[in-house]
mmCIF file of C-alpha atoms and ligand atoms in Angstrom:
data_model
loop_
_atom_site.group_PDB
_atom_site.id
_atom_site.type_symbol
_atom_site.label_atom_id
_atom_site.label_comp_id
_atom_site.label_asym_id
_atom_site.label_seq_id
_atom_site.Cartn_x
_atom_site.Cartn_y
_atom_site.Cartn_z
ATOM 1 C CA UNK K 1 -79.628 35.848 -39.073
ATOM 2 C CA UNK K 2 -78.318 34.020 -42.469
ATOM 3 C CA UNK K 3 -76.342 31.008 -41.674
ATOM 4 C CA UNK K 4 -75.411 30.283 -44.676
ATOM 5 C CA UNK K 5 -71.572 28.673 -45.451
ATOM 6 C CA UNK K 6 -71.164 31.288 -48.252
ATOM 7 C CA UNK K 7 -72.257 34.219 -45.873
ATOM 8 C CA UNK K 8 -69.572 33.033 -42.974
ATOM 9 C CA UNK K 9 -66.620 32.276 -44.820
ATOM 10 C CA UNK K 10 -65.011 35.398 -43.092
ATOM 11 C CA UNK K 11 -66.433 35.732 -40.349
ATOM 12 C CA UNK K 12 -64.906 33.428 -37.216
ATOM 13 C CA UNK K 13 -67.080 30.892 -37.598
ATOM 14 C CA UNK K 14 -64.724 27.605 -37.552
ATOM 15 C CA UNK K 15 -66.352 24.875 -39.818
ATOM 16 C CA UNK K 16 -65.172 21.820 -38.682
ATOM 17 C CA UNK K 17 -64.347 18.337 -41.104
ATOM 18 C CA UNK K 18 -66.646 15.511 -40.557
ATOM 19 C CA UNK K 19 -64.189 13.383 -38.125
ATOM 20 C CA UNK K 20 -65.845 10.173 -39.279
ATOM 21 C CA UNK K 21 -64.955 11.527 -43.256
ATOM 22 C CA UNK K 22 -61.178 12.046 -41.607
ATOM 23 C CA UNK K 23 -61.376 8.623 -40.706
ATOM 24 C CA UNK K 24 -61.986 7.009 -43.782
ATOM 25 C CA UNK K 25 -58.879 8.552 -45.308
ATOM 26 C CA UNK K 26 -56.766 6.546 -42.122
ATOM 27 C CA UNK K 27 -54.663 7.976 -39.605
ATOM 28 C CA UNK K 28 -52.872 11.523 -39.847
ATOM 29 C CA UNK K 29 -49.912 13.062 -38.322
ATOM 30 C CA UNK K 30 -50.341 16.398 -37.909
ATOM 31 C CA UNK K 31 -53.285 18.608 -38.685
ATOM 32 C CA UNK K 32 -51.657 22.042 -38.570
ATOM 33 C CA UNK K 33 -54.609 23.982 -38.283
ATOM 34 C CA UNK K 34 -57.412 22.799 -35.616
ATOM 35 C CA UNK K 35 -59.595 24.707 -33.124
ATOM 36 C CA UNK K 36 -58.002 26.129 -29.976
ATOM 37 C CA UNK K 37 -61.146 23.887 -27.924
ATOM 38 C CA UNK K 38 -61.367 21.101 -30.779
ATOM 39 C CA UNK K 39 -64.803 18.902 -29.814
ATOM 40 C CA UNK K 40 -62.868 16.390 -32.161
ATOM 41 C CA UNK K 41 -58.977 15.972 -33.255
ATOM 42 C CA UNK K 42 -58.147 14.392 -36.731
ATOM 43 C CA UNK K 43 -54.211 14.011 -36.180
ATOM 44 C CA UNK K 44 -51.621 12.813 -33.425
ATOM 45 C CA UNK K 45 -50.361 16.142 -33.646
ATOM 46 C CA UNK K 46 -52.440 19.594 -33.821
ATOM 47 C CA UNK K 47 -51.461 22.995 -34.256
ATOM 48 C CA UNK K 48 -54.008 26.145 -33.510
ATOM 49 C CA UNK K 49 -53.626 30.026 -34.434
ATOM 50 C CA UNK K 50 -51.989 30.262 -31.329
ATOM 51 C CA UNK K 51 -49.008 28.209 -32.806
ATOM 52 C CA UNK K 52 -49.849 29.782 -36.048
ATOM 53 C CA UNK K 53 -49.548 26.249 -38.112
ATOM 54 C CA UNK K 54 -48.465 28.161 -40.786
ATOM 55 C CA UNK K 55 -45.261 29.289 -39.831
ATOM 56 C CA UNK K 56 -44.689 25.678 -38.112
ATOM 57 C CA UNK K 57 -42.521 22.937 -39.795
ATOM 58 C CA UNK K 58 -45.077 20.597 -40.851
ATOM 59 C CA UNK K 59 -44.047 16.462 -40.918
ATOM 60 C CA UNK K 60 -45.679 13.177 -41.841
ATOM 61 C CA UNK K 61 -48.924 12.658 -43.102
ATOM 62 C CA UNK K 62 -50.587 16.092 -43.015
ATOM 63 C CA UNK K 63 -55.113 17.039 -42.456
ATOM 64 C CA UNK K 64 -55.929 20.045 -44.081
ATOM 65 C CA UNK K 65 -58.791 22.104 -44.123
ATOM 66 C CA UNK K 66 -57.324 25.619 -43.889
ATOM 67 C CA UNK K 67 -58.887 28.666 -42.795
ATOM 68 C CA UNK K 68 -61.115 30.334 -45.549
ATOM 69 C CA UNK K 69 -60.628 33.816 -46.763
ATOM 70 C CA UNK K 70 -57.917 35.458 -48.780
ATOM 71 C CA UNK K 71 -54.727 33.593 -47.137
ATOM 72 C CA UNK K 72 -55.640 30.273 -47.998
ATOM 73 C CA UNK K 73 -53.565 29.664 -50.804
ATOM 74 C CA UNK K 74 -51.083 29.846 -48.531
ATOM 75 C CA UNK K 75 -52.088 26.679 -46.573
ATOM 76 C CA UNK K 76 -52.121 25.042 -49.815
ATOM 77 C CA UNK K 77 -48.985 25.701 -51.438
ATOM 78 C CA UNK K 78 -47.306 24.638 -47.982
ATOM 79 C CA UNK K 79 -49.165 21.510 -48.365
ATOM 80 C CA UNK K 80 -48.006 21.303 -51.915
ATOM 81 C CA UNK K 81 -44.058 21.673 -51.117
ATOM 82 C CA UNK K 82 -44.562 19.466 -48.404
ATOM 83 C CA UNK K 83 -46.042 16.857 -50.391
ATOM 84 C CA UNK K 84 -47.381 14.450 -48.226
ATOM 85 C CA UNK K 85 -51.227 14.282 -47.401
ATOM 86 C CA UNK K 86 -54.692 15.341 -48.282
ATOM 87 C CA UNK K 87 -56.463 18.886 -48.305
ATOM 88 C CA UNK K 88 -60.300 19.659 -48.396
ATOM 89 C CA UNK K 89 -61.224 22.734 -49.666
ATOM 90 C CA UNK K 90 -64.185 23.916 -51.696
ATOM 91 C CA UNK K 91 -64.341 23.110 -55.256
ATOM 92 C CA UNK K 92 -63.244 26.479 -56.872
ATOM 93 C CA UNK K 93 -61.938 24.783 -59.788
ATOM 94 C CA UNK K 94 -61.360 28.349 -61.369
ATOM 95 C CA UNK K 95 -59.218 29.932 -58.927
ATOM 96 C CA UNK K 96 -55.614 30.800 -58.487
ATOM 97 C CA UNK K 97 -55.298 28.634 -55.553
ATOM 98 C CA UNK K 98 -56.566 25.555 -58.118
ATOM 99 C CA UNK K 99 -54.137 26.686 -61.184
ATOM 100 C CA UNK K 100 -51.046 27.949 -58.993
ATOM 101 C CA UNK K 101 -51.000 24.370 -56.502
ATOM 102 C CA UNK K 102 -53.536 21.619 -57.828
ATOM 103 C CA UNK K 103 -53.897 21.267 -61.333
ATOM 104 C CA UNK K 104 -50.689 20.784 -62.268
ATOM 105 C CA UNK K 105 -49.124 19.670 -58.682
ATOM 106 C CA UNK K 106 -51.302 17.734 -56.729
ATOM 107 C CA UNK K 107 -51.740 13.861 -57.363
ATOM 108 C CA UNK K 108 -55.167 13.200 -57.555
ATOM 109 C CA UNK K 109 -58.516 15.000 -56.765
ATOM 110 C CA UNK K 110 -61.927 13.291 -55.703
ATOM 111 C CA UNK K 111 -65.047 16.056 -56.195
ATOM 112 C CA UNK K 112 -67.684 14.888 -53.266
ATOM 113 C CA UNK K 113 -71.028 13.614 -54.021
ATOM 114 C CA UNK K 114 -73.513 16.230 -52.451
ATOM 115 C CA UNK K 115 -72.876 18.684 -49.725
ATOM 116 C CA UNK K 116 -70.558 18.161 -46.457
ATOM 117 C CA UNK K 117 -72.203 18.861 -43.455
ATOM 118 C CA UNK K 118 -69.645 20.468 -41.668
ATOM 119 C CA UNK K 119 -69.586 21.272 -37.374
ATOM 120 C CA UNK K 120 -69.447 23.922 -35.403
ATOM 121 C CA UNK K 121 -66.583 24.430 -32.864
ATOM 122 C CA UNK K 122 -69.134 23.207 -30.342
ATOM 123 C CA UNK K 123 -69.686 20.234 -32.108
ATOM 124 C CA UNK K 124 -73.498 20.887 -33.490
ATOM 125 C CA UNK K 125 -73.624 20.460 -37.119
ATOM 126 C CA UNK K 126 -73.769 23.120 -38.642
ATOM 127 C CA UNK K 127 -75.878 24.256 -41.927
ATOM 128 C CA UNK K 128 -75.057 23.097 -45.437
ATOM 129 C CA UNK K 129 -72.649 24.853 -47.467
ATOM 130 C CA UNK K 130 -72.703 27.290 -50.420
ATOM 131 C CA UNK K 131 -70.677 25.448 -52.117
ATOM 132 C CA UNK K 132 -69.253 22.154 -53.215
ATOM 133 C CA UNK K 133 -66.240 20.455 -51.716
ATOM 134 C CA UNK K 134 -62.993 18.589 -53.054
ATOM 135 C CA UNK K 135 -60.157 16.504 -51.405
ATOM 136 C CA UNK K 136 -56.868 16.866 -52.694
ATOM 137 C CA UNK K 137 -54.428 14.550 -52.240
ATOM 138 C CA UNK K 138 -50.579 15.229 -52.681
ATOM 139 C CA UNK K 139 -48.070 12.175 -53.381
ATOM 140 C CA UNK K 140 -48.902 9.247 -54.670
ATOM 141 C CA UNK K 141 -49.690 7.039 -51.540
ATOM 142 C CA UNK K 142 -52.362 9.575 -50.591
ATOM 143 C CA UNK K 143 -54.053 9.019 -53.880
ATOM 144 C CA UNK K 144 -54.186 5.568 -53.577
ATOM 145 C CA UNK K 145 -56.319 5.986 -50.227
ATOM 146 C CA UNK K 146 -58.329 8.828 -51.522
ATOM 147 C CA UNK K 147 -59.178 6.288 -54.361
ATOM 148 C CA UNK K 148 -60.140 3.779 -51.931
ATOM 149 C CA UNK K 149 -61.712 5.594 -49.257
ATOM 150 C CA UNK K 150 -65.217 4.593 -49.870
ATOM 151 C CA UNK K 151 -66.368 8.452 -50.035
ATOM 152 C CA UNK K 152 -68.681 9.354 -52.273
ATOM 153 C CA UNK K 153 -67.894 11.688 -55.708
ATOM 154 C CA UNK K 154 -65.816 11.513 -58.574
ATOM 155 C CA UNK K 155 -62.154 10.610 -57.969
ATOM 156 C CA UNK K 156 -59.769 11.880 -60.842
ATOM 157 C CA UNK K 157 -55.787 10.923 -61.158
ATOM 158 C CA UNK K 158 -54.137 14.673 -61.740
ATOM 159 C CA UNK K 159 -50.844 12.989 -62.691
HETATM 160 C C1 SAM X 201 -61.920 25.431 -41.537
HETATM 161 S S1 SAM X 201 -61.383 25.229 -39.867
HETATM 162 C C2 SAM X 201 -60.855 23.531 -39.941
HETATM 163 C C3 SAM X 201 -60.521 22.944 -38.621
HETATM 164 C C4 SAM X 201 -60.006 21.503 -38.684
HETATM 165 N N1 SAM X 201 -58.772 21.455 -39.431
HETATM 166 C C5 SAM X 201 -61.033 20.593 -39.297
HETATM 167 O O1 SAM X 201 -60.909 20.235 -40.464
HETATM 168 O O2 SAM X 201 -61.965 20.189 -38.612
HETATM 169 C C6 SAM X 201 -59.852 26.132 -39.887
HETATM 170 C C7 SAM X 201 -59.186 26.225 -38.548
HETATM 171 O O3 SAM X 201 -57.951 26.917 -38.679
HETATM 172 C C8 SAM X 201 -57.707 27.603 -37.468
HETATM 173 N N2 SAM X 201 -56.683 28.603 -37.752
HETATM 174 C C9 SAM X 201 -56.819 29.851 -38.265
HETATM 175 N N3 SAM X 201 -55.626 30.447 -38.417
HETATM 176 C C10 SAM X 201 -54.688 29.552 -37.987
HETATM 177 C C11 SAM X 201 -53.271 29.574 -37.880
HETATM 178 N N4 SAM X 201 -52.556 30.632 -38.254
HETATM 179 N N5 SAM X 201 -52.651 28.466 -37.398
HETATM 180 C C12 SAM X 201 -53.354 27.377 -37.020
HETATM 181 N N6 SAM X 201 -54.707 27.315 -37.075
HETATM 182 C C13 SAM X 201 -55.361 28.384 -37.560
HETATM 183 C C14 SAM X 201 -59.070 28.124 -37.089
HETATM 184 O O4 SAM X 201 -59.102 28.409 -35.704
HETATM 185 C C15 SAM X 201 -59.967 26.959 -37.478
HETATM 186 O O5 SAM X 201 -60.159 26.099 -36.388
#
């Protein structure tokens, strides 16, 4: 069976953030897309696909790590007009996604040192990804605690 990240990015496997990463960027309001049986929660508030988070108002301090596959731009030009909080995605610096709601919209980017080892919806770790991973933060607060999170990787100021 190949486990790799790159190989299950459409498939249902849920790859899950690091909660102790989560922590080091403080406390969240609403993470608008977490498992329906979460081993962890990174927000006060959480929506699942059976809300569909998308569709949902979203308020406060948003978590995002959307679903992978072809709607994620989606997750991250909601993020964008909302304006407040910090996405992790992986570091596709050439895609639409990057050039229609980072580049010239987000506030600040920080490109992590090394792999994430992301977990399972059953809370095993699960295997090293295909590819690199970035945080994005939107507004300027959110940069500020990106900047001083203490997480590995090159932080850059967008505006
Ligand atoms: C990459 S995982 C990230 C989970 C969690 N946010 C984290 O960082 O640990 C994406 C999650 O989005 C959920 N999801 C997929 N479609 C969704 C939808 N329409 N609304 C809310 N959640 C959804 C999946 O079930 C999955 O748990």
């Amino acid at each position: 069976m190949d486990t790799s990240f790159e190989r299950s990015e459409n498939t249902k496997v849920e790859w899950l953030t690091p909660p102790e990463l989560v922590k080091q960027l403080g406390i969240f309001d609403l993470d608008p897309c977490s498992p329906v049986n979460p081993p962890f929660v990174h927000a006060k508030t959480n929506f699942t696909i059976e809300d569909d988070g998308l569709r949902k108002n979203w308020f406060g301090r948003v978590y995002l790590n959307p679903p992978y596959g072809k709607g994620m731009e989606l997750w991250l030009e909601k993020l964008k007009n909302h304006g407040n909080g910090i996405a992790l995605i992986f570091a596709r610096t050439e895609t639409k996604c990057f050039f229609n709601h980072i580049w010239d919209d987000a506030d600040a980017v920080l490109f992590v040192k090394g792999r994430i080892k992301f977990y399972h919806v059953s809370g095993v770790q699960a295997g090293t990804p295909g590819a690199p991973s970035v945080f994005i933060a939107y507004g300027k607060e959110n940069a500020e605690i990106l900047k001083n999170a203490g997480i590995a990787g090159r932080f850059l100021y967008l505006k």
